[in-house]
Amino acid sequence: TALEIKTAFKEMDLHCETNNNDHHTSQISVNKLIVRRGQPFNITLKMAKPFNPDSDQLTMKVVTGKYPSEERGTMSRFGVSDKVEPSPCAIAVWKAELQKNSLPETGMLALTITPPANAPVGEYKLSAGLKAEENELAELFVLFNPWCSGRFVCTLSVERQEYVMNQHGIIYKGSDQYIHGLTWDFGQFEEDMVQICLKLLDLSRKHKRNPADDVSARCNPIYVGRVVTNMVNKEDTNNGVLVGKWSGNYGFGFPPTHWSGSYAILKQWYTTSFKRVNYGQCWVFAGIMCSVMRLLGIPCRVVTNFQSAHDSNANLIIDKYYGDFLVRPKETDEHVWNFHVWTEGWMRRPDLAEDGRYDGWQALDGTPQELSENVFCCGPAPVSAILKGDVHLKYDVLFVSAEVNADVVSWLVKRDGSKVELFSDTKSVGQHISTKAVGSDERMDITNTYKYTEGGLSQQTDRIISVHSCGGFYSRRVGEPKHSWVCTNKNPGKVFFLLVFKISPLFQVPAEAKVYQKMTFKVNFKNPVNETLTGCTLTVSGSGLVRSEETIKYVFPAGKCAYTGAGFQTLRTNQSFKM
């Protein structure tokens, strides 16, 4: 589209159709310039006077957000010839080159502009200056680029067509015994979807709290994905899209089963001044989430977990309570749903490891279940970390691990308030984790990406190491020989965390341990915190390894520790005990 400019710049052609086709955005629009970062695009600029590349300096500038700065990566100064020096603190530097087919003597400049691979996604304003004159030339949109191997977004070869470009998909529902697919229209390239998705980011609480930092952080799909998980659901303190409702009357809206696509929901939210849309459940949240992520350029797919656990106390155990005769069962917020749906986004995780071990699919859940950093959001949680049992990693790996691999323990509550364990189910949670296959409508089972086969070698070496200390409790499931501790003070607000990654100094297990035979192991523990520990116990359990959880209270030898007189021993800083 040729734009007339009544200044030193007569006219500019953004070549929207050609550029958008090259950048895989022509399905979004051919009238607006929508490019992907890290990839060059071409424009033609007609000057009012001849241009001398040797003596004339064309200065260009791009800005995004209300508070642009080079230090935040939300502004870049560059030029032709390349004599414009960016700020030494600039973190996202754009470049421009004069093409060989330019005719500067007539004022016709053919330019190739390259946004950096770490540019924040969003709407940009492009301006140019010659001598003392500067004019705004055009607006353009910059998206993530799965065709460019940058710091965060990975390339996926043939899978990009499925996970970025495909506007139609299948979401699986039902039960582990009866799985059926629901056709879903993601519609990520429908009219106004760029504006809708960017507005969704602009209305987030992070943007309202600090718009400059928020726009700068949009260079990172980890950050963007986390914001989207919060904004697809409507809560009391945000301008989110969809209200969740799981029972009762669906008046003043539609039941979740009404929806068959994302665009109608997003369009209604956008055209009604961002009023909430009623109502949705997990598969609807996941469908919307997938649409937004694909539009922004982050490869995404919808995943269904059958027999999905909701662990509200972060111990990888779902407690079910049954009352004895005339006893009311204990109420609990923990459940096992017949199915639950979330999304996976493909991205790098250099924030966790530079060697790429946590790159790849990341679980992102837009359904409001538990607070994460004081808001309803979940992920991105590396699926590889869930498989390995690295539940201490961000974000929300422990919660998603419980969804696919928690144990279900049934308790009988007696009249005196005591409880007796009836049964421990280590196998039923996390069945037939499913997503649509690439390039077909077949269901693809990806359970083995989240968990090892029950009873297999890796599952047999799985352990849960739990430590009780000063009233605190923490447990983590590990696929490799690792363990973690938590020490908590009974006084509110004082919590000490220590993660220990090598098991050998703590446990020594004999090689001759055999199934159904007694075994011995040695424990050597040193108090690692600058506080005296009280009431230390060691709890040993193992899914599929031991029949029940065993708690051991260590009796300290005389003179080795202080005795409180209340039945507890204390362990001072750097003091060790062996058992």
C-alpha positions as a printed Julia matrix, in Angstrom:
579×3 Matrix{Float64}:
   0.0     0.0    0.0
   1.44    3.35  -1.03
   1.15    6.02   1.65
   1.41    9.7    0.66
   3.52   11.87   2.96
   3.56   15.64   2.39
   7.1    16.23   3.6
  10.62   15.36   2.49
   9.15   11.86   2.12
   6.6    11.84  -0.7
   5.35    8.28  -0.59
   6.0     4.9    1.04
   5.01    1.42  -0.06
   4.95   -1.21   2.7
   4.48   -4.1    0.23
   2.04   -5.63   2.73
   0.89   -8.52   0.58
   4.41   -9.64  -0.4
   5.92   -9.13   3.06
   3.04  -10.81   4.86
   3.23  -13.78   2.54
   6.95  -14.14   3.25
   6.31  -13.86   7.0
   3.41  -16.38   7.02
   0.93  -13.67   8.08
  -1.03  -13.15   4.86
  -3.93  -15.17   6.31
  -4.25  -12.5    8.98
  -4.18   -9.52   6.6
  -2.8    -8.27   3.3
  -3.65   -4.63   4.08
  -1.66   -4.22   7.3
   2.03   -4.94   7.64
   2.44   -7.9   10.03
   5.97   -9.27  10.26
   7.84  -11.78  12.39
  10.88  -10.8   14.38
  14.33  -11.86  13.22
  13.23  -11.88   9.57
  13.78   -8.98   7.08
  11.01   -7.19   5.21
  11.11   -4.69   2.34
   9.65   -1.21   1.95
  10.0     1.45  -0.74
  10.42    5.08   0.24
  10.11    7.92  -2.29
  11.9    11.11  -1.33
  10.92   14.62  -2.43
  14.52   15.23  -3.54
  17.4    13.1   -4.75
  19.19   11.2   -1.99
  22.97   11.03  -1.75
  24.0     7.95   0.31
  27.48    9.42   0.85
  26.36   12.72   2.37
  22.7    12.34   3.37
  21.79   10.45   6.54
  18.36    8.79   6.68
  17.52    8.13  10.32
  14.74    5.71  11.2
  13.05    4.89  14.49
  10.59    2.28  15.73
   8.74    2.46  19.05
   6.2     0.28  20.84
   4.24    1.01  24.01
   3.62    4.3   25.79
   7.07    4.53  27.36
   9.56    3.42  24.7
  13.26    3.28  25.47
  16.3     1.66  23.91
  17.32    0.26  27.27
  14.07   -1.71  27.49
  14.13   -2.84  23.87
  10.94   -0.92  23.06
  12.66    1.69  20.87
  15.39    1.42  18.26
  17.21    4.07  16.2
  18.88    2.97  12.99
  19.54    4.38   9.57
  20.91    4.41   6.02
  23.83    4.47   5.67
  24.64    2.63   8.85
  26.0     5.69  10.63
  23.36    5.92  13.33
  24.84    4.58  16.54
  22.33    2.9   18.87
  22.56    3.53  22.58
  25.21    1.37  24.29
  22.38    0.1   26.5
  20.1    -0.81  23.57
  18.96   -4.43  23.81
  16.85   -4.8   20.65
  18.55   -3.15  17.67
  16.8    -2.93  14.3
  18.77   -2.65  11.04
  18.14   -1.15   7.6
  19.98   -1.7    4.31
  19.73    0.08   0.98
  18.91   -2.42  -1.75
  20.88   -2.51  -5.0
  17.77   -1.76  -7.05
  17.35    1.63  -5.36
  17.51    4.81  -7.48
  18.7     7.41  -4.98
  19.31    9.98  -7.72
  15.54   10.01  -8.28
  14.75    9.76  -4.58
  13.5     6.17  -4.76
  14.91    4.11  -1.88
  14.28    0.38  -1.64
  15.01   -0.61   1.96
  15.36   -3.93   3.74
  14.53   -3.65   7.45
  15.25   -6.42   9.95
  13.67   -6.47  13.41
  15.88   -8.32  15.93
  15.04  -11.84  17.07
  14.52  -10.52  20.62
  12.14   -7.67  19.75
   9.02   -7.46  21.94
   5.87   -8.49  20.1
   3.28   -5.8   19.6
   2.24   -2.78  17.55
   5.04   -0.48  16.39
   5.21    3.01  14.9
   7.86    3.56  12.22
   9.22    7.04  11.62
  12.03    8.49   9.51
  14.08   11.64   9.63
  16.22   13.55   7.16
  18.37   16.28   8.65
  16.18   18.02  11.25
  12.86   16.71   9.93
  11.23   13.55  11.34
   7.9    12.1   10.27
   5.84    9.11  11.33
   5.54    6.88   8.29
   3.53    3.81   9.19
   2.3     1.31  11.76
   3.25   -2.34  11.75
   2.82   -5.4   13.94
   5.63   -7.72  15.09
   4.95  -11.33  16.12
   7.03  -14.22  17.43
   8.77  -16.21  14.71
   8.81  -20.02  14.95
  10.62  -20.0   11.59
  13.56  -18.21  13.24
  15.7   -19.98  15.81
  16.07  -17.29  18.45
  16.65  -17.36  22.18
  13.18  -18.44  23.18
  10.93  -19.83  20.43
  12.12  -23.11  18.93
  11.7   -24.22  15.34
   9.51  -27.22  14.66
   9.93  -27.95  10.91
   6.77  -29.61   9.54
   4.92  -29.31  12.84
   4.69  -25.52  12.45
   1.89  -25.96   9.94
  -0.12  -27.83  12.56
   0.75  -25.86  15.67
   0.9   -22.3   14.26
  -1.04  -22.15  11.0
  -3.88  -24.66  11.42
  -7.1   -22.86  12.38
  -9.02  -26.05  13.09
  -8.45  -28.79  15.63
  -9.92  -31.45  17.87
 -10.3   -31.26  21.65
 -10.79  -34.56  23.46
 -13.39  -35.04  26.18
 -15.21  -37.87  27.92
 -13.6   -40.41  30.23
 -10.66  -42.77  30.13
 -13.09  -45.51  29.05
 -14.88  -43.41  26.42
 -12.82  -40.75  24.64
 -14.49  -38.6   22.0
 -13.3   -35.62  20.03
 -14.9   -32.19  19.78
 -14.15  -30.24  16.59
 -12.88  -26.79  17.51
 -12.38  -23.71  15.33
  -9.39  -21.78  16.69
  -9.87  -18.94  14.17
  -6.58  -17.29  15.03
  -6.44  -15.49  11.69
  -9.96  -14.06  11.75
 -10.65  -10.31  11.46
  -9.17   -8.12  14.22
  -7.45  -11.05  15.96
  -4.14   -9.17  16.15
  -5.81   -6.22  17.86
  -7.83   -8.54  20.12
  -4.8   -10.48  21.31
  -2.66   -7.39  21.88
  -5.51   -5.73  23.77
  -5.7    -8.81  25.96
  -2.05   -8.23  26.89
  -2.64   -4.5   27.46
  -5.44   -5.18  29.94
  -3.4    -7.53  32.1
  -2.63   -6.58  35.69
   1.09   -6.66  34.89
   0.61   -4.0   32.23
  -1.53   -1.84  34.51
   1.03   -2.11  37.29
   4.06   -1.25  35.16
   3.35   -0.73  31.44
   6.98   -0.02  30.52
   8.26   -3.25  32.07
   5.35   -5.24  30.69
   5.83   -4.18  27.07
   9.58   -4.78  27.38
   8.97   -8.29  28.75
   6.89   -9.21  25.7
  10.11  -10.25  24.01
   9.82  -13.43  26.07
   7.17  -16.07  25.23
   7.56  -17.49  28.74
   6.28  -14.2   30.13
   3.62  -13.75  27.45
   2.29  -17.28  27.88
   1.97  -16.78  31.62
   0.05  -13.53  31.14
  -2.32  -15.18  28.66
  -3.14  -18.02  31.12
  -4.39  -15.36  33.52
  -6.26  -13.24  30.98
  -8.33  -15.93  29.24
 -10.25  -16.41  32.5
 -12.27  -13.69  34.17
 -11.72  -13.11  37.88
 -12.76  -10.29  40.19
  -9.59   -8.24  39.7
  -8.85   -8.54  36.0
 -10.45   -7.82  32.63
 -10.28  -11.45  31.58
 -12.31  -12.96  28.8
 -14.37  -15.91  30.03
 -16.18  -16.78  33.25
 -15.91  -20.38  34.4
 -18.95  -22.23  35.72
 -19.18  -25.93  36.48
 -22.76  -26.41  37.66
 -26.08  -24.68  38.24
 -27.98  -22.23  36.11
 -26.26  -20.81  33.03
 -28.56  -17.8   32.78
 -27.2   -14.5   31.42
 -24.97  -16.45  29.08
 -24.42  -19.76  27.35
 -23.47  -23.14  28.81
 -19.9   -24.23  28.03
 -21.21  -26.83  25.58
 -22.6   -24.03  23.4
 -19.19  -23.0   22.09
 -17.45  -24.65  19.14
 -14.72  -22.09  18.53
 -12.65  -19.32  20.08
 -13.31  -16.37  17.78
 -16.96  -15.81  18.75
 -15.93  -15.55  22.41
 -12.96  -13.26  21.8
 -14.92  -11.08  19.37
 -17.79  -10.66  21.85
 -15.33   -9.67  24.59
 -13.61   -7.17  22.28
 -16.74   -5.53  20.84
 -18.51   -5.15  24.22
 -15.73   -3.03  25.75
 -14.1    -6.08  27.32
 -17.07   -7.28  29.35
 -16.86  -10.84  30.52
 -18.31  -13.65  28.42
 -20.47  -16.3   30.14
 -19.62  -19.32  30.48
 -16.8   -21.77  29.95
 -15.05  -24.82  31.31
 -11.58  -26.24  30.86
 -11.79  -27.16  27.17
 -13.14  -23.7   26.28
 -10.35  -21.95  28.21
  -7.81  -24.17  26.47
  -9.28  -23.48  23.04
  -9.09  -19.71  23.56
  -5.58  -20.0   24.94
  -4.43  -21.97  21.89
  -5.94  -19.4   19.51
  -4.14  -16.48  21.16
  -0.81  -18.3   21.33
  -0.92  -19.37  17.68
  -1.81  -15.85  16.56
   1.14  -14.43  18.5
   3.44  -16.98  16.83
   4.0   -19.45  19.68
   3.45  -23.07  18.54
   0.6   -24.44  20.64
  -1.62  -27.5   20.98
  -4.52  -28.55  23.19
  -3.97  -31.49  25.54
  -6.5   -33.57  27.51
  -5.62  -35.53  30.64
  -8.11  -38.2   31.69
  -8.48  -38.95  35.4
  -6.91  -35.59  36.18
  -6.08  -34.75  39.8
  -6.52  -31.37  41.47
  -4.02  -31.25  44.34
  -4.74  -28.22  46.53
  -2.06  -28.71  49.2
   0.95  -29.46  46.97
   1.87  -32.88  48.34
   1.21  -35.03  45.26
  -1.56  -36.86  47.14
  -5.32  -36.65  46.67
  -7.01  -37.45  49.97
 -10.51  -38.93  49.89
 -12.42  -39.2   53.16
 -15.22  -41.59  54.11
 -17.13  -41.35  57.37
 -17.55  -44.19  59.82
 -21.07  -45.02  60.95
 -22.93  -41.76  61.71
 -19.77  -39.75  61.04
 -19.74  -36.99  58.44
 -16.8   -37.32  56.03
 -14.14  -34.64  56.12
 -14.61  -32.09  53.33
 -11.77  -31.52  50.89
 -11.0   -29.27  47.95
  -9.11  -32.06  46.19
 -10.7   -33.97  43.34
 -10.01  -36.31  40.46
 -11.85  -35.06  37.38
 -12.89  -37.44  34.63
 -10.88  -35.2   32.3
  -9.13  -31.85  32.29
  -7.85  -29.85  29.32
  -4.92  -27.47  29.08
  -2.51  -26.28  26.36
   1.13  -26.84  25.57
   3.32  -24.13  24.06
   6.66  -24.89  22.41
   9.47  -22.64  23.61
  12.99  -22.57  24.93
  13.66  -22.34  28.68
  17.08  -20.71  29.09
  15.86  -19.4   32.45
  16.04  -22.97  33.76
  19.04  -24.45  31.91
  21.26  -23.24  29.11
  21.84  -26.78  27.82
  18.27  -27.04  26.52
  17.12  -29.87  28.79
  13.86  -28.07  29.57
  13.21  -26.71  26.06
  10.2   -27.97  24.16
   6.57  -28.37  25.19
   5.46  -26.37  28.21
   2.13  -26.94  29.97
  -0.01  -23.78  30.19
  -3.43  -23.87  31.82
  -5.95  -21.06  31.47
  -8.56  -22.69  33.72
  -8.61  -20.93  37.12
  -7.75  -23.63  39.65
  -5.05  -22.52  42.09
  -3.26  -19.23  42.69
   0.25  -18.92  41.31
   2.17  -15.83  42.42
  -1.15  -14.59  43.87
  -3.11  -14.77  40.6
  -4.99  -17.48  38.74
  -2.48  -18.61  36.17
  -0.52  -21.8   35.54
   2.71  -22.46  33.68
   4.66  -22.6   31.56
   5.73  -25.89  33.17
   8.3   -27.87  31.15
   6.84  -31.27  30.27
  10.37  -32.71  30.44
  10.65  -31.47  34.05
   7.34  -33.15  34.9
   8.64  -36.41  33.45
  11.94  -36.15  35.35
  10.27  -35.19  38.61
  11.93  -31.78  38.85
   8.95  -30.36  40.67
  10.88  -27.51  42.27
  11.21  -25.74  38.92
   9.03  -22.88  37.72
   6.37  -22.48  36.8
   3.85  -24.72  38.63
   5.62  -27.98  37.78
   4.52  -29.49  41.09
   0.84  -28.75  40.42
   0.85  -30.19  36.89
   2.84  -33.21  38.11
   0.05  -33.94  40.57
  -2.55  -33.65  37.8
  -0.94  -36.51  35.9
   0.74  -38.6   38.61
  -0.72  -38.03  42.09
  -1.56  -40.92  44.4
  -5.15  -41.19  45.64
  -5.37  -42.16  49.31
  -8.72  -43.16  50.84
  -9.25  -42.55  54.56
 -11.9   -43.67  57.07
 -12.74  -40.89  59.54
 -13.71  -42.35  62.93
 -15.97  -40.87  65.59
 -13.05  -39.63  67.68
 -11.69  -37.68  64.7
  -8.87  -40.08  63.96
  -8.45  -41.48  60.5
  -7.38  -44.85  59.16
  -5.93  -45.38  55.71
  -8.12  -47.69  53.67
  -6.39  -47.81  50.32
  -3.69  -46.08  48.29
  -4.19  -45.93  44.53
  -0.96  -45.16  42.69
  -2.09  -45.89  39.14
  -5.44  -44.36  38.2
  -4.48  -40.68  37.9
  -3.2   -39.5   34.51
  -4.61  -41.74  31.78
  -4.54  -41.45  27.98
  -3.13  -37.92  27.82
  -4.23  -36.94  24.32
  -3.82  -34.36  21.58
  -4.6   -34.17  17.89
  -1.95  -35.76  15.67
   0.07  -33.66  13.24
  -1.51  -33.5    9.79
  -4.45  -35.8   10.55
  -7.56  -36.08  12.72
  -6.19  -39.06  14.63
  -5.79  -38.96  18.39
  -2.17  -39.03  19.57
  -1.41  -40.43  23.04
   1.4   -38.45  24.72
   1.15  -39.95  28.21
   4.77  -41.12  28.02
   5.96  -37.52  27.71
   4.52  -36.75  31.16
   5.11  -39.95  33.12
   6.82  -43.3   32.93
   4.8   -46.46  32.41
   3.44  -47.75  35.71
   5.59  -50.65  36.83
   8.35  -49.9   34.32
  11.97  -49.55  35.28
  11.91  -45.78  35.63
   8.7   -45.93  37.62
  10.19  -48.47  40.01
  13.11  -46.18  40.78
  10.69  -43.34  41.51
  10.68  -42.09  45.09
   8.84  -39.57  47.19
  11.14  -38.18  49.85
   9.26  -36.22  52.51
  10.6   -34.32  55.49
   8.48  -33.14  58.42
  10.04  -30.3   60.4
   8.58  -27.8   62.86
   5.05  -28.4   61.62
   5.96  -27.93  57.96
   5.5   -30.52  55.22
   6.93  -30.83  51.78
   7.21  -33.74  49.41
   8.37  -34.15  45.85
   8.32  -37.01  43.41
  11.62  -37.62  41.69
  12.55  -39.79  38.74
  16.25  -39.55  39.5
  17.96  -39.9   42.89
  17.21  -36.43  44.19
  15.52  -35.03  47.26
  14.38  -31.76  48.79
  13.87  -30.38  52.28
  11.67  -27.72  53.72
  12.15  -26.23  57.17
   9.39  -24.01  58.53
   9.16  -21.97  61.71
   5.96  -22.21  63.72
   5.97  -18.42  63.9
   4.07  -17.01  60.89
   6.1   -15.67  58.02
   9.37  -17.51  58.62
  10.06  -20.21  56.05
  13.47  -21.59  55.1
  13.96  -23.55  51.88
  16.92  -25.69  50.95
  17.15  -27.82  47.81
  19.74  -30.6   47.84
  20.44  -32.38  44.56
  22.76  -35.25  45.39
  21.29  -38.1   47.3
  24.5   -40.01  48.06
  25.62  -37.93  51.08
  22.15  -38.39  52.65
  21.16  -41.98  51.84
  23.23  -45.08  51.46
  21.2   -48.02  50.14
  22.78  -51.5   49.86
  22.93  -52.98  46.38
  21.43  -56.27  47.56
  17.99  -54.82  48.34
  15.32  -57.19  47.0
  11.57  -57.12  46.53
   9.53  -58.39  49.52
  12.64  -58.63  51.68
  13.71  -56.34  54.49
  16.34  -53.79  53.6
  18.47  -51.36  55.54
  19.68  -47.9   54.63
  21.76  -45.28  56.37
  20.84  -41.63  56.76
  23.3   -38.84  57.51
  21.7   -35.43  57.98
  23.22  -32.06  58.95
  21.06  -29.12  59.92
  21.66  -26.64  57.05
  19.84  -23.55  58.38
  20.76  -20.97  60.96
  17.97  -22.08  63.23
  17.56  -24.89  65.74
  15.29  -27.61  64.32
  12.69  -29.2   66.56
  10.79  -32.45  66.2
  12.75  -33.87  63.28
  11.28  -36.91  61.59
  12.05  -38.71  58.36
   9.17  -40.04  56.29
   9.93  -42.65  53.65
   7.46  -43.65  50.98
   7.62  -44.83  47.42
   4.94  -45.29  44.81
   4.96  -48.99  44.02
   7.95  -49.62  46.29
   6.63  -49.83  49.85
   3.23  -50.87  51.14
   2.69  -47.79  53.29
   4.34  -44.58  54.36
   6.78  -44.99  57.24
   7.67  -42.16  59.63
  10.78  -42.54  61.74
  11.48  -40.48  64.84
  15.15  -40.43  65.64
  16.08  -40.88  69.3
  19.22  -38.83  69.8
  21.95  -40.39  71.97
  22.58  -38.7   75.31
  24.68  -35.59  74.98
  24.19  -35.29  71.22
  21.31  -32.83  71.37
  19.1   -30.87  73.72
  15.92  -32.39  75.13
  12.99  -30.02  75.42
  11.03  -31.98  77.99
   7.98  -32.0   75.69
   8.8   -35.14  73.79
  10.85  -33.45  71.05
  14.54  -33.28  70.36
  16.37  -30.31  68.84
  19.12  -30.16  66.27
  21.35  -27.11  66.32
  22.9   -25.4   63.27
  25.48  -27.61  61.47
  24.82  -30.43  63.93
  24.54  -33.87  62.32
  22.89  -37.12  63.18
  23.16  -40.57  61.67
  20.62  -43.35  61.73
